[in-house]
mmCIF file of C-alpha atoms in Angstrom:
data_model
loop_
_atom_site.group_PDB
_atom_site.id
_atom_site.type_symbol
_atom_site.label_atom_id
_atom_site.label_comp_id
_atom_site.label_asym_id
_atom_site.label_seq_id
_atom_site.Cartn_x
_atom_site.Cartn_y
_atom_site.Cartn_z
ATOM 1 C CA UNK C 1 -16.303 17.628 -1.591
ATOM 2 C CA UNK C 2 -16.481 14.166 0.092
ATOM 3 C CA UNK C 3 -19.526 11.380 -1.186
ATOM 4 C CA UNK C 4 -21.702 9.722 1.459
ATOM 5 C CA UNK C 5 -21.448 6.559 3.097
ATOM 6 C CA UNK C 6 -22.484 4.895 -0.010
ATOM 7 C CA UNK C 7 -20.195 6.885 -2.143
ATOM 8 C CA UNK C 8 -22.874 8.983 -3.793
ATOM 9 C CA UNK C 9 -22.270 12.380 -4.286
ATOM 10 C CA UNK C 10 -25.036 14.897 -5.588
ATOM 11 C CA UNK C 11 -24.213 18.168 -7.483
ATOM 12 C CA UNK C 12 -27.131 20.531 -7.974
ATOM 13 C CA UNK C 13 -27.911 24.093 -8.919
ATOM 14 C CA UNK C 14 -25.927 23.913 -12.115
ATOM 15 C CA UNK C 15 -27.285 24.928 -15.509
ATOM 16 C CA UNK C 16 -27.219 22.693 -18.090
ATOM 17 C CA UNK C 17 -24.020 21.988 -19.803
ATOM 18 C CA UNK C 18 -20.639 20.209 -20.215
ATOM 19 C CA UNK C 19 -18.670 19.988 -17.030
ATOM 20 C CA UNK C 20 -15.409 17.933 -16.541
ATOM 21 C CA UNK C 21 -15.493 15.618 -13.242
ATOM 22 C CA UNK C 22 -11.884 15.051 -11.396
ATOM 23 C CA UNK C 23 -12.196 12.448 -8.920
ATOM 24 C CA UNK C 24 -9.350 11.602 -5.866
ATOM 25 C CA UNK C 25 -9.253 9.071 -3.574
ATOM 26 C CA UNK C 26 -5.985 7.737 -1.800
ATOM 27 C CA UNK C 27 -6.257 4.662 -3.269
ATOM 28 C CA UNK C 28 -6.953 5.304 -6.669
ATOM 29 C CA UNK C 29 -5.587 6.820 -9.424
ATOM 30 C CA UNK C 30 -6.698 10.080 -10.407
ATOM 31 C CA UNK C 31 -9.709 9.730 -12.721
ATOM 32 C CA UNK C 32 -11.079 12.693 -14.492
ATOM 33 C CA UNK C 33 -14.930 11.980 -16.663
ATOM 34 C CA UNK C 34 -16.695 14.512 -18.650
ATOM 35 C CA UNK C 35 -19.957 14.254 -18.197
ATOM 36 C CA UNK C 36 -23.110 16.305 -19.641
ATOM 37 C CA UNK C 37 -25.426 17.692 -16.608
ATOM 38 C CA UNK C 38 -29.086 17.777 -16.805
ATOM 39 C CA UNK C 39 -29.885 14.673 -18.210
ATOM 40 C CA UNK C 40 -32.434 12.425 -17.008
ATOM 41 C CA UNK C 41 -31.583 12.033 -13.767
ATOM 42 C CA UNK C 42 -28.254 13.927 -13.152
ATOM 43 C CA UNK C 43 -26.468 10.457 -12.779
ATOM 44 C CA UNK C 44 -23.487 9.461 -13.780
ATOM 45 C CA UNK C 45 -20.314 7.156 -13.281
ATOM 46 C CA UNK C 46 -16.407 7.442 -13.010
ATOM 47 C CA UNK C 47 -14.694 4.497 -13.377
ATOM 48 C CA UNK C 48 -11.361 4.706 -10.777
ATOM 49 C CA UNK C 49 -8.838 2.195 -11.629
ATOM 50 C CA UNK C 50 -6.738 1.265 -8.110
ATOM 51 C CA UNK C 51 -3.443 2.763 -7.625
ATOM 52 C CA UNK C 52 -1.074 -0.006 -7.035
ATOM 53 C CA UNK C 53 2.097 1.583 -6.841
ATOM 54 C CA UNK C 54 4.018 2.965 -4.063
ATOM 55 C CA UNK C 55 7.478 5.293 -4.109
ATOM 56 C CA UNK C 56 8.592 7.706 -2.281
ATOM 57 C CA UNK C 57 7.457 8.815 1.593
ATOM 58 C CA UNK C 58 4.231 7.599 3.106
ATOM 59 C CA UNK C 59 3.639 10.700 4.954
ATOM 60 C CA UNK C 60 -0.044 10.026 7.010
ATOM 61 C CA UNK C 61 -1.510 6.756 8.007
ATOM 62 C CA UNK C 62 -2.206 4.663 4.824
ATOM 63 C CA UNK C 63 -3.545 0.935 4.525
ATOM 64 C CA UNK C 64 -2.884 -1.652 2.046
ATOM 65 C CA UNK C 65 -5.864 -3.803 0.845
ATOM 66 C CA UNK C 66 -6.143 -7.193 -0.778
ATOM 67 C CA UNK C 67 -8.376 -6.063 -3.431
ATOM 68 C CA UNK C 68 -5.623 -3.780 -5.067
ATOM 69 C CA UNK C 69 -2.901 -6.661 -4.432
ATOM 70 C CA UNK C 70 -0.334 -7.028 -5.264
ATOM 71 C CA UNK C 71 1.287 -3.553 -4.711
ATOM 72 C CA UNK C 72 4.674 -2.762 -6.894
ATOM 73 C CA UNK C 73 7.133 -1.032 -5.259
ATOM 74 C CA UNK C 74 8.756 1.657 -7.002
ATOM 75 C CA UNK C 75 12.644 2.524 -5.222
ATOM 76 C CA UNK C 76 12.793 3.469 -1.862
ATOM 77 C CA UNK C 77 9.262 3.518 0.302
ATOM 78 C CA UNK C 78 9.634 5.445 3.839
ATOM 79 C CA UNK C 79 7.600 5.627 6.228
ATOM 80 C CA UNK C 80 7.628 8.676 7.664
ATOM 81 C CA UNK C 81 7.876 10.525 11.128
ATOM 82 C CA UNK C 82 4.401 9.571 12.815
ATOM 83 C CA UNK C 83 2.662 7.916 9.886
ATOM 84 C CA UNK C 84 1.262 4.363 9.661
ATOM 85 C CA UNK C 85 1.544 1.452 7.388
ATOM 86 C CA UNK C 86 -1.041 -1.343 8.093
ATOM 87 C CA UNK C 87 -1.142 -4.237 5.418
ATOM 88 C CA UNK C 88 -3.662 -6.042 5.531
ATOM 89 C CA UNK C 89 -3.655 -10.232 5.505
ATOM 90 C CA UNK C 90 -2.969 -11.392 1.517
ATOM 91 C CA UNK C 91 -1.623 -8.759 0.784
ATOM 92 C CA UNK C 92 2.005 -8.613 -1.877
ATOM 93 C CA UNK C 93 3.780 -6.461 -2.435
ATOM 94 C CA UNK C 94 6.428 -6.573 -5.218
ATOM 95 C CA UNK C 95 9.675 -4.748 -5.351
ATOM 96 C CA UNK C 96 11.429 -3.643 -8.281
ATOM 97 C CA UNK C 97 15.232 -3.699 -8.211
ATOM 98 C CA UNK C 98 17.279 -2.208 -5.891
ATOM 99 C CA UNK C 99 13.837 -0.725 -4.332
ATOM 100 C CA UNK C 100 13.402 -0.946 0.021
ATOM 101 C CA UNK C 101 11.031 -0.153 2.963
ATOM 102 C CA UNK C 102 12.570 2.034 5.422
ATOM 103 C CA UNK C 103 10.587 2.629 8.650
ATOM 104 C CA UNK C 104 11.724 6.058 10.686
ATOM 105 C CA UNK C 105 12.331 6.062 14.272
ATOM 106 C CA UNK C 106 8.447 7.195 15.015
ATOM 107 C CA UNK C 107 6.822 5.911 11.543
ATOM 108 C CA UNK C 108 4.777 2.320 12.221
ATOM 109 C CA UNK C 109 4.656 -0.510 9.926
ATOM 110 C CA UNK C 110 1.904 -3.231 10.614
ATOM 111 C CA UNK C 111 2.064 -5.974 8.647
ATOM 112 C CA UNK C 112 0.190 -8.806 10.232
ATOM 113 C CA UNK C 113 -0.595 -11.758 8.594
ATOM 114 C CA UNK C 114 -2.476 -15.287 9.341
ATOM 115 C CA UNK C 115 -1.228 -18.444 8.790
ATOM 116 C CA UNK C 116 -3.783 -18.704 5.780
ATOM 117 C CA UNK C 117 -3.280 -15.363 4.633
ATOM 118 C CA UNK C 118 0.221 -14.470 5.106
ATOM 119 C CA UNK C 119 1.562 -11.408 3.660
ATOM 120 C CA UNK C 120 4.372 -11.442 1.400
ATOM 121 C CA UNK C 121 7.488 -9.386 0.637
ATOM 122 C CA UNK C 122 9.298 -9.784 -2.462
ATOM 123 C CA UNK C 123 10.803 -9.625 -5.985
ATOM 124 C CA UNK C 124 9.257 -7.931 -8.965
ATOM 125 C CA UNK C 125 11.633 -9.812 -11.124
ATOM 126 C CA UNK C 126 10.271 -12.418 -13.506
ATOM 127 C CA UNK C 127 12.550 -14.513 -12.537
ATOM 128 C CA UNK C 128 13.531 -13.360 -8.880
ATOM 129 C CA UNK C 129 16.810 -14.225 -7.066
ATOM 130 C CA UNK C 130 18.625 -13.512 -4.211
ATOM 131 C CA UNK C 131 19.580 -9.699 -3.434
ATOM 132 C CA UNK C 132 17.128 -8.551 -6.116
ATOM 133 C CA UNK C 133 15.552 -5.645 -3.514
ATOM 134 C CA UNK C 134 17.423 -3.953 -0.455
ATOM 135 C CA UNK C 135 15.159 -5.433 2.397
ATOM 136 C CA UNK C 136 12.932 -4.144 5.296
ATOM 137 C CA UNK C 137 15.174 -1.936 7.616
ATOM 138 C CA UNK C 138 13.294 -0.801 11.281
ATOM 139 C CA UNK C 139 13.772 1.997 13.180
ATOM 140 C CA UNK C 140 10.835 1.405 15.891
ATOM 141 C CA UNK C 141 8.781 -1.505 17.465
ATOM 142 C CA UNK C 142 6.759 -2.092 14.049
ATOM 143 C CA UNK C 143 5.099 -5.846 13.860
ATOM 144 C CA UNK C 144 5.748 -8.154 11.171
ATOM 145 C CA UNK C 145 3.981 -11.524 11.931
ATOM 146 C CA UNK C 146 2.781 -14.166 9.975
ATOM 147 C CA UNK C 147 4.338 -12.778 6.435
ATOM 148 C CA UNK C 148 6.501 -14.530 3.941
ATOM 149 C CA UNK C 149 9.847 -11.959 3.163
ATOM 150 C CA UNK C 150 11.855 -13.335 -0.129
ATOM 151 C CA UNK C 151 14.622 -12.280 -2.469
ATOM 152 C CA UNK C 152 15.846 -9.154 -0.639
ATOM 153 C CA UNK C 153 19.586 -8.254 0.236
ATOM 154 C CA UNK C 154 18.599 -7.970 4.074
ATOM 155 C CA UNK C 155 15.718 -9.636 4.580
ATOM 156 C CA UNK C 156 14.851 -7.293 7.928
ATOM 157 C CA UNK C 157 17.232 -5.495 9.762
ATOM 158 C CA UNK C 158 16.692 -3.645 12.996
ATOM 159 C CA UNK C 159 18.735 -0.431 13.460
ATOM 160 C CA UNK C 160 19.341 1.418 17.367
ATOM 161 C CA UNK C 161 19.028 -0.080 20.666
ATOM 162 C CA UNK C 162 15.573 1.257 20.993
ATOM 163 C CA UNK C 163 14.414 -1.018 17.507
ATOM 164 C CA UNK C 164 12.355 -3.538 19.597
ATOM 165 C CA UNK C 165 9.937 -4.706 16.525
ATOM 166 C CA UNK C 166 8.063 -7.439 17.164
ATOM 167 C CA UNK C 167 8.706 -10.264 14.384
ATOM 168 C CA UNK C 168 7.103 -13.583 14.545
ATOM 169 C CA UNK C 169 5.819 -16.698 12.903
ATOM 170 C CA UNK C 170 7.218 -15.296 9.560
ATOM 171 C CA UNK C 171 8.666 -17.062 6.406
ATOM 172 C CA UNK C 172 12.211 -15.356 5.882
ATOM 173 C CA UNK C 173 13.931 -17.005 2.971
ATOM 174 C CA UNK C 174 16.261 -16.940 -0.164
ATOM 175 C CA UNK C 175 18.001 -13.435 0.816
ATOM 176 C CA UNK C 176 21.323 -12.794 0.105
ATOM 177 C CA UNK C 177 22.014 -12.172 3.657
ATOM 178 C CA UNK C 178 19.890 -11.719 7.175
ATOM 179 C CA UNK C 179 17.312 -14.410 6.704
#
């Protein structure tokens, strides 16, 4: 069942009684409430908590908001065969060790900053250094403009003749190598 524009959903019909409620959304965690029907007014509230942490393969178009910044990064990200990543301005992500984002050959990242809001890229590490996560590597002709990319082994690197990305006006520093 989906909720309403508002995000409102209504349940009726049911007899009175204890039900359990198990509420999804893509970018929350998985909340589950139970809740007594038939009160009052048949009302009641889940509270979601975000769900901040990617790993593994982003398989359908996803988008990463501000509100739940920053992200962690949990080992390799990939994003897969026809799927979309759009980040949105503000956004940070944080990357444990040795962790990367690999785009595929027809996977999209869009991570487009502004020069006020730029996006950033980098360590989870209290005290981050140089090599501490594997890098951006690009298949495609995915944009990265206006974002801030720290601490990584590669910085970005571009893989096959056909990789024609479009990188700009970006911050690429304190890597161990590539930027």
């Amino acid at each position: 069942a989906t909720t309403d524009r508002d995000g409102n959903y209504q349940v009726s019909q049911l007899p009175p009684g204890n039900y359990t409620l198990r509420a999804i959304k893509e970018e929350f965690k998985e909340s589950t409430a139970n809740v007594l029907m038939g009160n009052r007014d048949n009302t009641f509230n889940v509270a979601m908590e975000w769900d901040n942490v990617l790993k593994g393969g982003i398989t359908k178009d996803r988008r990463l908001r501000v509100e739940v910044s920053p992200y962690i990064i949990d080992g390799n990200v990939s994003i897969s065969e026809g799927a979309t990543l759009i980040i949105d301005p503000g956004v940070v992500l944080k990357f444990d060790k040795d962790a990367g984002l690999l785009v595929s050959q027809t996977g999209f990242l869009s991570a487009v900053g502004t020069e006020r809001d730029r996006i950033i890229f980098t360590s989870n590490s209290a005290i981050p250094a140089a090599g501490d996560w594997g890098g951006i590597a690009i298949h495609n002709k995915s944009r990265i403009e206006y974002c801030i990319i720290e601490y990584a082994d590669s910085g970005v690197v571009c893989f096959y003749e056909t990789s024609t990305p479009l990188i700009a006006h970006n911050i690429i520093r304190f890597n161990r190598q590539n930027g």
